[in-house]
Tab-separated table of C-alpha atoms in Angstrom:
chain	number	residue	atom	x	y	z
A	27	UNK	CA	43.305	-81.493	2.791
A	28	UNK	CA	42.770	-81.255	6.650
A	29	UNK	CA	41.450	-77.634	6.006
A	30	UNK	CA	39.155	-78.504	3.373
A	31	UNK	CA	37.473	-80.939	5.371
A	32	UNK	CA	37.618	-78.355	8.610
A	33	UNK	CA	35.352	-76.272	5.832
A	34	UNK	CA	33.138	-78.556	4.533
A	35	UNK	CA	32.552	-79.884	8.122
A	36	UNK	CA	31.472	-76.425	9.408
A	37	UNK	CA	29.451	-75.919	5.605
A	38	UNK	CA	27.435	-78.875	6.755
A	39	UNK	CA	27.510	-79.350	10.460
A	40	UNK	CA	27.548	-75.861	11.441
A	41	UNK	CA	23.351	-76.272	10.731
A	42	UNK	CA	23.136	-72.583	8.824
A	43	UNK	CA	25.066	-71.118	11.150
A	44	UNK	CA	28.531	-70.984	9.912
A	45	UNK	CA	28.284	-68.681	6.938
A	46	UNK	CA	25.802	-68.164	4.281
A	47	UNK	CA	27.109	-70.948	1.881
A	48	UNK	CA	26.139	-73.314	4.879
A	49	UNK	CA	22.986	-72.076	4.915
A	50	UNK	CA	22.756	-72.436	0.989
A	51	UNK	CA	23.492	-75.610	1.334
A	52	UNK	CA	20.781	-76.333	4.306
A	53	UNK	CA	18.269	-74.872	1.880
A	54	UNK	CA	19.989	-76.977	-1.025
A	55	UNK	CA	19.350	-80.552	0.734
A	56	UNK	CA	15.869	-79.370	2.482
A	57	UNK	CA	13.976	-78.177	-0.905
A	58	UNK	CA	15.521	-81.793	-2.398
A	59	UNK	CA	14.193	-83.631	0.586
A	60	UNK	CA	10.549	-81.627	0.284
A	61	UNK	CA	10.321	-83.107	-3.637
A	62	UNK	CA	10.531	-86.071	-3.128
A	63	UNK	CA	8.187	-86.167	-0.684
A	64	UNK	CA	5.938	-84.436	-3.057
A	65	UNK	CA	7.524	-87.055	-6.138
A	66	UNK	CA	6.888	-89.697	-4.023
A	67	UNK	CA	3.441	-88.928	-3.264
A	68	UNK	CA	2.108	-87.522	-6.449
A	69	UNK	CA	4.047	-91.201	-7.876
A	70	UNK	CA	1.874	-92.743	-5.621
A	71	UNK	CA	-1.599	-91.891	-8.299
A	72	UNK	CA	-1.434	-94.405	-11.138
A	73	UNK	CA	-2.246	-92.583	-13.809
A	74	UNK	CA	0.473	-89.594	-12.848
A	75	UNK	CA	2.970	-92.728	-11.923
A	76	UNK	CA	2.701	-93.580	-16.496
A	77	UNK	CA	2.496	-90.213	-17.645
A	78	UNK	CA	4.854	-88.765	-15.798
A	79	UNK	CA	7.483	-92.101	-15.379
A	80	UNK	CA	10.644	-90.328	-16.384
A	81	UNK	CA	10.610	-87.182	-14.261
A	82	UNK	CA	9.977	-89.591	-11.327
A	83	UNK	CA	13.510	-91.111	-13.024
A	84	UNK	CA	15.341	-88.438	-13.220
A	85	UNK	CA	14.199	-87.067	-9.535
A	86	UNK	CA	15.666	-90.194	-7.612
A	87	UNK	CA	18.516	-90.607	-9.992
A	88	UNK	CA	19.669	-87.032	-8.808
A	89	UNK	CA	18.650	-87.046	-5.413
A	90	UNK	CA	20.388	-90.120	-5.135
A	91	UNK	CA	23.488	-89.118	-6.070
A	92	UNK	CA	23.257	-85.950	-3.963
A	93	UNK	CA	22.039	-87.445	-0.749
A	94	UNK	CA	25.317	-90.164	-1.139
A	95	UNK	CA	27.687	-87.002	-1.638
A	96	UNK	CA	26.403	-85.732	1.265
A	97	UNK	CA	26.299	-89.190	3.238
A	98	UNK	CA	29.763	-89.956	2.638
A	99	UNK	CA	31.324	-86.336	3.029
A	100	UNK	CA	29.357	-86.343	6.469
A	101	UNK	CA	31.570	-89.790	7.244
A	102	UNK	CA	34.318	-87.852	5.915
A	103	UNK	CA	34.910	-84.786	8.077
A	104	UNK	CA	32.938	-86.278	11.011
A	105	UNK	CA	36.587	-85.927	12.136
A	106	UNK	CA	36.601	-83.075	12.996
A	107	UNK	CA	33.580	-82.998	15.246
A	108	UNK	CA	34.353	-81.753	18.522
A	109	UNK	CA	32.966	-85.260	20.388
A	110	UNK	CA	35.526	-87.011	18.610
A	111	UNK	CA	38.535	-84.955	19.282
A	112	UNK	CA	40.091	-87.237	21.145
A	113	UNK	CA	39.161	-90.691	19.034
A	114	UNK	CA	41.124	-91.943	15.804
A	115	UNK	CA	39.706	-91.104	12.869
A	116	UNK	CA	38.749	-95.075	11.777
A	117	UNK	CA	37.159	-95.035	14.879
A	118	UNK	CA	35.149	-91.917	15.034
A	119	UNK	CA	34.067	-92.445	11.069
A	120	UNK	CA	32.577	-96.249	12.723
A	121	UNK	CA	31.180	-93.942	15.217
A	122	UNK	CA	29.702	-91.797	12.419
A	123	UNK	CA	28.135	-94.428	10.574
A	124	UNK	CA	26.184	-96.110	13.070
A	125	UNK	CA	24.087	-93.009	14.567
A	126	UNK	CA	20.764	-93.277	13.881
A	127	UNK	CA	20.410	-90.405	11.589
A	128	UNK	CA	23.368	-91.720	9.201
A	129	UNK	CA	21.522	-95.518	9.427
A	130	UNK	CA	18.266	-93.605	8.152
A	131	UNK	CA	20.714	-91.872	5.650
A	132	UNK	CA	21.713	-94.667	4.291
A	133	UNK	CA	18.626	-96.914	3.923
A	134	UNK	CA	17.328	-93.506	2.096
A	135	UNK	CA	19.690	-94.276	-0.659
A	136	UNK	CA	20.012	-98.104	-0.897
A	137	UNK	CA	16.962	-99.191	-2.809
A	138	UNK	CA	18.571	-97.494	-6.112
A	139	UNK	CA	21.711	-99.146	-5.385
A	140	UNK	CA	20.231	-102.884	-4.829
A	141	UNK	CA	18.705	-102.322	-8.305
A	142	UNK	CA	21.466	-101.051	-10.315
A	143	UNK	CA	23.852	-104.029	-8.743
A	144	UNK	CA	21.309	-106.935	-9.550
A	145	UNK	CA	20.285	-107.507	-6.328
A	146	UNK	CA	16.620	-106.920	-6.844
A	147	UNK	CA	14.275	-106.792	-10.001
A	148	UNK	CA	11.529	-104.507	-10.751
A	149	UNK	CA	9.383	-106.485	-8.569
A	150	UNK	CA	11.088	-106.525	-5.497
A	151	UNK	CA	12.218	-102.957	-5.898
A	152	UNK	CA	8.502	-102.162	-5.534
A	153	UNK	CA	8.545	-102.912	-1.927
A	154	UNK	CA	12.025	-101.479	-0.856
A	155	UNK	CA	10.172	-98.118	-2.389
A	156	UNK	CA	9.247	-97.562	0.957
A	157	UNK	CA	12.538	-97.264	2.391
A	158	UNK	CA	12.159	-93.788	0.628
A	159	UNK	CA	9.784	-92.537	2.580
A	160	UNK	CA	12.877	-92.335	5.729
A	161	UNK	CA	13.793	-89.079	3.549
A	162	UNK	CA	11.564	-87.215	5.504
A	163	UNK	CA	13.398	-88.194	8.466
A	164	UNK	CA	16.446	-86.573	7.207
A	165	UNK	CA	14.717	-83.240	8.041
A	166	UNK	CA	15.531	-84.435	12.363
A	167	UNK	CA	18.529	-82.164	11.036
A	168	UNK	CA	17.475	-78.817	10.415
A	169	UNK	CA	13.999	-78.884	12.976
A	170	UNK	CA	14.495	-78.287	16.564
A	171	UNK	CA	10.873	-80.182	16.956
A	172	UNK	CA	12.080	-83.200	15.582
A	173	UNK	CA	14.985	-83.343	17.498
A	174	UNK	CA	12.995	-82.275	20.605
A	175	UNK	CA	10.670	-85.242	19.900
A	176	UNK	CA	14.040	-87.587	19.664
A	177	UNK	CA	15.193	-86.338	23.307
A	178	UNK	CA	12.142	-86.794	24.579
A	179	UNK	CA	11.532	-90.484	23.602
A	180	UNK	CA	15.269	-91.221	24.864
A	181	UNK	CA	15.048	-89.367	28.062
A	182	UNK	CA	11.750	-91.275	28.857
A	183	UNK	CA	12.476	-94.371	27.400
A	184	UNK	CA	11.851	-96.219	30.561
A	185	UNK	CA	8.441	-94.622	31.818
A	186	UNK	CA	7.153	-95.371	28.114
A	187	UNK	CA	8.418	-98.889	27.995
A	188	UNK	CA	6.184	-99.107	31.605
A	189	UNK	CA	3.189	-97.825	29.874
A	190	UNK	CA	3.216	-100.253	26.652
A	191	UNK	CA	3.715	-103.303	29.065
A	192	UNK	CA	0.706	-101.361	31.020
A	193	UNK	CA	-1.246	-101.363	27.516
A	194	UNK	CA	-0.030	-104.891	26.643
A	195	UNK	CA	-1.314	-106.015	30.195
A	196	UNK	CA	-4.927	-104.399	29.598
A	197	UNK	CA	-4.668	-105.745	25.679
A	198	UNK	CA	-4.192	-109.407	27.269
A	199	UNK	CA	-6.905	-109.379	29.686
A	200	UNK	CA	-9.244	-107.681	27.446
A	201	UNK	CA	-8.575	-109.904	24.692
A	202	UNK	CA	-9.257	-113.223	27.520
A	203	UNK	CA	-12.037	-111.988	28.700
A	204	UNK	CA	-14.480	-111.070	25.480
A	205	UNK	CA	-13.101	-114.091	24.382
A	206	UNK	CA	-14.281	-116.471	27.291
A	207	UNK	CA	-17.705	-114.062	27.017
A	208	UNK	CA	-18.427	-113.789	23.282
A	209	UNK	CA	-16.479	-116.911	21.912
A	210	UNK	CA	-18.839	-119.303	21.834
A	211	UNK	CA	-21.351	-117.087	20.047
A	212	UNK	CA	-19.018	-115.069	17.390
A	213	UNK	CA	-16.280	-117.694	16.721
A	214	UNK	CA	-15.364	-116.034	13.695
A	215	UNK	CA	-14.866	-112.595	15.634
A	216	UNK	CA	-13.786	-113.800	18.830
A	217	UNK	CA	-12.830	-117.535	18.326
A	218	UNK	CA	-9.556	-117.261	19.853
A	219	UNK	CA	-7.754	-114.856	21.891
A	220	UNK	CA	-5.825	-113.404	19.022
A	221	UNK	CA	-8.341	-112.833	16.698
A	222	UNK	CA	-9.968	-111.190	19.390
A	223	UNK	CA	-6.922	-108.741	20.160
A	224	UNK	CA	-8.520	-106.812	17.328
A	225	UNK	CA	-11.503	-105.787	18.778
A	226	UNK	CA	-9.720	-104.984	21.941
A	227	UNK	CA	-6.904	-102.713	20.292
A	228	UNK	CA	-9.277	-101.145	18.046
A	229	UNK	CA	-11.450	-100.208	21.742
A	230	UNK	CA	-9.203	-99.523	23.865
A	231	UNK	CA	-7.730	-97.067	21.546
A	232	UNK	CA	-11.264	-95.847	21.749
A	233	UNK	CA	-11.358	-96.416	17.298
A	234	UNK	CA	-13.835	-98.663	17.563
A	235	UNK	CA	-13.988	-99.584	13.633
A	236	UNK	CA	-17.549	-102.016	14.471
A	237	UNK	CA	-16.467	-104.234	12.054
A	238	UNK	CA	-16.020	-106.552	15.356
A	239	UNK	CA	-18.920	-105.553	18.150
A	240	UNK	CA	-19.966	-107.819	21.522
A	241	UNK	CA	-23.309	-108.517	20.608
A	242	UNK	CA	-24.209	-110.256	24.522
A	243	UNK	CA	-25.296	-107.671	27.689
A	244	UNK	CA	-22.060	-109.349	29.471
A	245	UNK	CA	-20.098	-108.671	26.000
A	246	UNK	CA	-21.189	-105.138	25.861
A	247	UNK	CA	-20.909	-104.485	29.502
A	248	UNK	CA	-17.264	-105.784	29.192
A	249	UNK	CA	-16.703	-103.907	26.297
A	250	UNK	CA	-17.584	-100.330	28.523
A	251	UNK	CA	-15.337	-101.228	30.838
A	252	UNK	CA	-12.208	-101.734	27.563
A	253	UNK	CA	-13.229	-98.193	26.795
A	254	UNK	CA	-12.597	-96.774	29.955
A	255	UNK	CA	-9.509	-98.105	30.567
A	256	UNK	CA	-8.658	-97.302	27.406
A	257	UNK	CA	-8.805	-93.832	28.221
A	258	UNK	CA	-6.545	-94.302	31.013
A	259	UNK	CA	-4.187	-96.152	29.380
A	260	UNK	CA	-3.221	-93.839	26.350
A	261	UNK	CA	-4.252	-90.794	28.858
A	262	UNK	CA	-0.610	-92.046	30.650
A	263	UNK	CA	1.178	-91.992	27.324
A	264	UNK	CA	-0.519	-88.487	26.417
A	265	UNK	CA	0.948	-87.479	29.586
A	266	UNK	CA	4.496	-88.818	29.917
A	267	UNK	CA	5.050	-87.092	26.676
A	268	UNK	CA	3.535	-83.994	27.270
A	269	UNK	CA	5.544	-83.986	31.077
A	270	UNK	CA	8.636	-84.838	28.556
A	271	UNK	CA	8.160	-81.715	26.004
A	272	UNK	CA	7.539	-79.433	29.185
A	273	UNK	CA	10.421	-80.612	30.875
A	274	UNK	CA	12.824	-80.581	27.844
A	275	UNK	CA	11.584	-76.968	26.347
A	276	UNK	CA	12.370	-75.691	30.518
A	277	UNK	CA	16.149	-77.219	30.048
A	278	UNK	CA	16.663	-76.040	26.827
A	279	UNK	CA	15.246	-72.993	27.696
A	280	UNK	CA	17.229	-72.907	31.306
A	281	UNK	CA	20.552	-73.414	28.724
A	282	UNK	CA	19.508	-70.529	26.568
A	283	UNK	CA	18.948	-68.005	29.803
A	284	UNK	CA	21.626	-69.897	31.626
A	285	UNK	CA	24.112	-68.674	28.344
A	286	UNK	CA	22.694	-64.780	28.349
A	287	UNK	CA	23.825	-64.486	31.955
A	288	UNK	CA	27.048	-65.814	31.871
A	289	UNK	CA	27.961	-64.340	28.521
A	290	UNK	CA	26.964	-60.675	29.968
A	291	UNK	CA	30.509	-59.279	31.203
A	292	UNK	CA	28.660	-57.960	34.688
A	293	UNK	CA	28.320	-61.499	35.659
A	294	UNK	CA	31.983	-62.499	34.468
A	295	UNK	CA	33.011	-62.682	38.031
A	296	UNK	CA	29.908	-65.025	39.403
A	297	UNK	CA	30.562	-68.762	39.937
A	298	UNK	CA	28.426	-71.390	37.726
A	299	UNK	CA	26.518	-71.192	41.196
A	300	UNK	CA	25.769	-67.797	41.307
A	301	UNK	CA	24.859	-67.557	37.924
A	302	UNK	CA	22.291	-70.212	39.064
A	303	UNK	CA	20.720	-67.862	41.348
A	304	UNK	CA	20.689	-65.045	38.885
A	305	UNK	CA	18.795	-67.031	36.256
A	306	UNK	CA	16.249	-67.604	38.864
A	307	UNK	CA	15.960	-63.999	39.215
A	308	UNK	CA	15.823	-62.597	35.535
A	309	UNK	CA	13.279	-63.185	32.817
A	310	UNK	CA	13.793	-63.490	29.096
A	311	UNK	CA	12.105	-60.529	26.680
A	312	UNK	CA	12.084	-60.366	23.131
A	313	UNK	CA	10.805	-57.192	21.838
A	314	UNK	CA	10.138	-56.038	18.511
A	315	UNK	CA	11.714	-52.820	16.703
A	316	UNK	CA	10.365	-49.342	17.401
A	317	UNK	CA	9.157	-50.692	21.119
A	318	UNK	CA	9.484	-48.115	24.011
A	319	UNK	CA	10.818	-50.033	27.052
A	320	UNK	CA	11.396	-47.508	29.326
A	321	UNK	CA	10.179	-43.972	29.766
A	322	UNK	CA	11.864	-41.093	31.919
A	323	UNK	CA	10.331	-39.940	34.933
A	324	UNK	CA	8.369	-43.003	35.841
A	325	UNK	CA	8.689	-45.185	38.471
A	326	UNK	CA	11.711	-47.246	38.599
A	327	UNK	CA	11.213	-50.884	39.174
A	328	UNK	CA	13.004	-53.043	36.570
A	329	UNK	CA	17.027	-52.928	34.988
A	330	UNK	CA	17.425	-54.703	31.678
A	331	UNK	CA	20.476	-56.674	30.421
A	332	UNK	CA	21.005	-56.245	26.831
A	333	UNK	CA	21.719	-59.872	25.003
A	334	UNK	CA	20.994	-59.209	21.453
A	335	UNK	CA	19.743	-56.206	19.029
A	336	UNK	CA	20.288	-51.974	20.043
A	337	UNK	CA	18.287	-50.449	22.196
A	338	UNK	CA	18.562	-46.349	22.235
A	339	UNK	CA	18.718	-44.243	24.980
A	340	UNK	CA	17.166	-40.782	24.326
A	341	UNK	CA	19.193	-38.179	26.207
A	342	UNK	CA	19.201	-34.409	26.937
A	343	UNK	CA	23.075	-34.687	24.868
A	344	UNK	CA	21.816	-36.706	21.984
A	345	UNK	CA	21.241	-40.780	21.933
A	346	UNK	CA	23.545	-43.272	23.269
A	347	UNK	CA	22.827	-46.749	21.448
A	348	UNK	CA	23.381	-50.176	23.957
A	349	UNK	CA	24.065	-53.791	22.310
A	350	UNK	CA	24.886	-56.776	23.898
A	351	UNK	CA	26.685	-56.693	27.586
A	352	UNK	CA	24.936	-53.077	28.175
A	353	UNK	CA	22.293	-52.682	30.852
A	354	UNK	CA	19.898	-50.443	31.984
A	355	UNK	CA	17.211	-48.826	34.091
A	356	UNK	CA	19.729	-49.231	37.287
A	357	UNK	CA	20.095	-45.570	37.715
A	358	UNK	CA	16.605	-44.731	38.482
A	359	UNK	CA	16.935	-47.607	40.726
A	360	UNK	CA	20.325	-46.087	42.849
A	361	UNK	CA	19.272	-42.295	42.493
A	362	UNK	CA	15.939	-41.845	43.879
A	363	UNK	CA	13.157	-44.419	42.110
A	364	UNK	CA	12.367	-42.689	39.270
A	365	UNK	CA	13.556	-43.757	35.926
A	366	UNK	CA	16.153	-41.275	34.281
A	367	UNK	CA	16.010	-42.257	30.435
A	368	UNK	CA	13.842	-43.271	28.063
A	369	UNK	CA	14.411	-46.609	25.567
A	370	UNK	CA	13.354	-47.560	22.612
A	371	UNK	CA	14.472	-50.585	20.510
A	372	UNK	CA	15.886	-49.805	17.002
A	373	UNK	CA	15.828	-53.658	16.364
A	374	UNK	CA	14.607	-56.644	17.575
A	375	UNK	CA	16.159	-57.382	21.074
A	376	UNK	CA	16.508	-60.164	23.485
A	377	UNK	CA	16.509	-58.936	27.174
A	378	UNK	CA	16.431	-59.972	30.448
A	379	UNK	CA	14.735	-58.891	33.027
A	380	UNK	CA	14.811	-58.040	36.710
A	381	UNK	CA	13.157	-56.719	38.910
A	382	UNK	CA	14.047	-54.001	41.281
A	383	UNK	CA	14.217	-56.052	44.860
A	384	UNK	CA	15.810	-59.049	42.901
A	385	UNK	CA	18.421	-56.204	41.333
A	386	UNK	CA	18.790	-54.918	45.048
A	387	UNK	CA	19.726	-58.186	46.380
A	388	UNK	CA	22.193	-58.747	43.733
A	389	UNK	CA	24.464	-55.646	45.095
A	390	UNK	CA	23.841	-57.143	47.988
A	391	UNK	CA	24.912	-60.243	47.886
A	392	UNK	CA	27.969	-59.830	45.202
A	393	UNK	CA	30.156	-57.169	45.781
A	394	UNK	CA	32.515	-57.542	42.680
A	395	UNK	CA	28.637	-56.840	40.530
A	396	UNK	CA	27.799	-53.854	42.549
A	397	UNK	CA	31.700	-52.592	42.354
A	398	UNK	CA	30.917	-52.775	38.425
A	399	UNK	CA	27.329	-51.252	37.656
A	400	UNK	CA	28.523	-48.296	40.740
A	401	UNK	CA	31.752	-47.611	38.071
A	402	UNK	CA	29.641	-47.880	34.995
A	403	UNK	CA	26.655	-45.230	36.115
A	404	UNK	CA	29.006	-43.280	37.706
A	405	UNK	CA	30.805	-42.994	34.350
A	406	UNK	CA	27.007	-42.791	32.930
A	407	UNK	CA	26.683	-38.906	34.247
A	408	UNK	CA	27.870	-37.522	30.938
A	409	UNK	CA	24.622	-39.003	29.496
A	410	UNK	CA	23.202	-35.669	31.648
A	411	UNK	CA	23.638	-31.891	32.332
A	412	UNK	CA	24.415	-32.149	36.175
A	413	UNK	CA	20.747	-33.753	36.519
A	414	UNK	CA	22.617	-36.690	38.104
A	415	UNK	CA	24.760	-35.813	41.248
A	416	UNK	CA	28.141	-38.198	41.458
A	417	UNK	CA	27.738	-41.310	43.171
């Protein structure tokens, strides 16, 4: 049993990457999630919601009973997540159940339930319709930009809580003030200081519906001054989530480059702070097929580190092909500065990239690197006929 679930948890936790059953079944639950977003808009016209009642049926029945399958097998080998290695399995299956993506699981799914169990008629289950519109959250899953958007809010939870007591602030005085100025003239608009929050929300978001409008010099005058700070008040929630996304895409990013490097075997050797100070010195490259990278017998000022795809090496012998861990351009580097090869990508490839000081002060400062790339291009000379004297 304990291996089934080991299966089933890599089949749907291992987000496509496990084998291509997983990836089936990613495609499986996405296309049922896209339909009834489309069902449950098209439902939405009247006319299409009569004529067209029991497809509508027959789309939630089955979705229904999928999404639940896949709700409770989720609590099920949750088990077996790494994060909960070390937690007993009642506890990491409460664990399970109360992250927010399993909460918005569930309330997907429980407005079917409430009906079939008597808990709501036909009229109530009108309104708890809605809950089915949380289906499109169960896509967080499979999009890295919905997850981004997740980390984001989280990380600056406390910089946006400061800007909506900011906005509340301005939304208070706003509200006071066109009240005091325009009360006594509009008291259906602005007869209070609530009813006249509407006007200021709808201005300071810079809307400005004019169903509500000062109609006084002091009102309208007022009413400038509500748009401008307006401006900067959603201007500093523009900006702590744009500073967010740039900050979060540069970690995840740092984590990606931060993986090539100490993946590569040349940097097997380098401490987590030495591979800190490589990753300051490379660049990523992704290159498409058929893309010449190198050419011989130009100047050499750049060595490549092979993380992904085949890159060939055209050679006076043949064609020697590199994959992930190889490297290149170094030899035109240590014999001379021109380059001795040319490259060409047979696929696409990831790279990275340095340049040839940054590559110099590497041998420099890590002997057990230079002791490698010296072996490997002095092993490298049968790539020529004698056009490379021994190092």
């Amino acid at each position: 049993m304990s291996i089934l679930r080991k299966r089933l948890f890599l089949l749907l936790e291992g987000w496509g990457q496990a084998s291509l059953a997983g990836r089936i079944i990613d495609g499986i639950l996405i296309s049922l999630i896209l339909v009834n977003i489309a069902a449950l808009t098209l439902s939405s016209i009247h006319s299409w919601a009569l004529k067209y009642q029991t497809l509508w049926v027959a789309i939630e029945i089955f979705s229904v009973i999928v999404f639940t399958a896949e709700y409770l097998a989720r609590i099920w080998v949750c088990v077996d997540n790494p994060e909960n290695i070390d937690l007993p399995s009642w506890k990491a299956r409460f664990k399970c159940i109360f992250k927010p993506i399993m909460i918005v699981d569930l309330l997907a799914i429980l407005p079917l339930y409430f009906f079939l169990f008597g808990f709501v008629g036909l009229a109530d289950m009108r309104y708890l319709r809605i809950f089915r519109v949380l289906r499109i959250m169960k896509l967080v899953r499979y999009s890295p930009a919905m997850q981004i958007m997740g980390t984001v809010l989280h990380a600056e939870k406390r910089a946006i809580f400061s800007a909506l007591m900011i906005g509340l602030v301005v939304l208070f005085l706003a509200s006071s003030v066109i009240y005091a100025v325009e009360g006594h003239i509009q008291p259906d608009a602005f007869g209070s200081i609530p009813s006249s929050m509407w006007w200021a929300m709808a201005t300071l978001t810079t809307v400005g519906y004019g169903d509500v409008t000062p109609i006084t010099l002091t009102g309208k005058i007022v009413g400038g001054f509500v748009m401008l700070m307006g401006i900067g008040v959603f201007g500093l929630w523009a900006g702590i989530m744009a500073s967010g996304f740039s900050e979060e895409l540069r970690r995840r990013g740092f984590q990606v480059q931060w993986q090539m490097i100490a993946q590569n075997p040349i940097f097997a050797s380098l401490s987590a702070k030495e591979v800190l100070d490589v990753s300051r010195e490379v660049k990523p490259v992704t290159l498409q097929s058929n893309y010449l990278i190198l050419r011989k017998n130009v100047k050499a000022d750049r060595v490549f580190f092979v993380v992904s795809g085949h890159v060939e090496a055209e050679l006076p012998k043949g064609t020697e092909i590199l994959k992930n861990g190889d490297y290149f351009g170094e030899l035109g580097i240590l014999h001379g500065g021109l380059t001795s090869t040319t490259f060409v990508t047979l696929d696409e490839v990831q790279l990275l990239e340095m340049g040839r000081r940054s590559f110099e002060e590497l041998l420099a400062r890590h002997p057990l690197v230079k002791e490698k790339i010296l072996e490997k291009a002095h092993n490298r000379r049968h790539w020529f006929d004698e056009e490379i004297s021994e190092i």
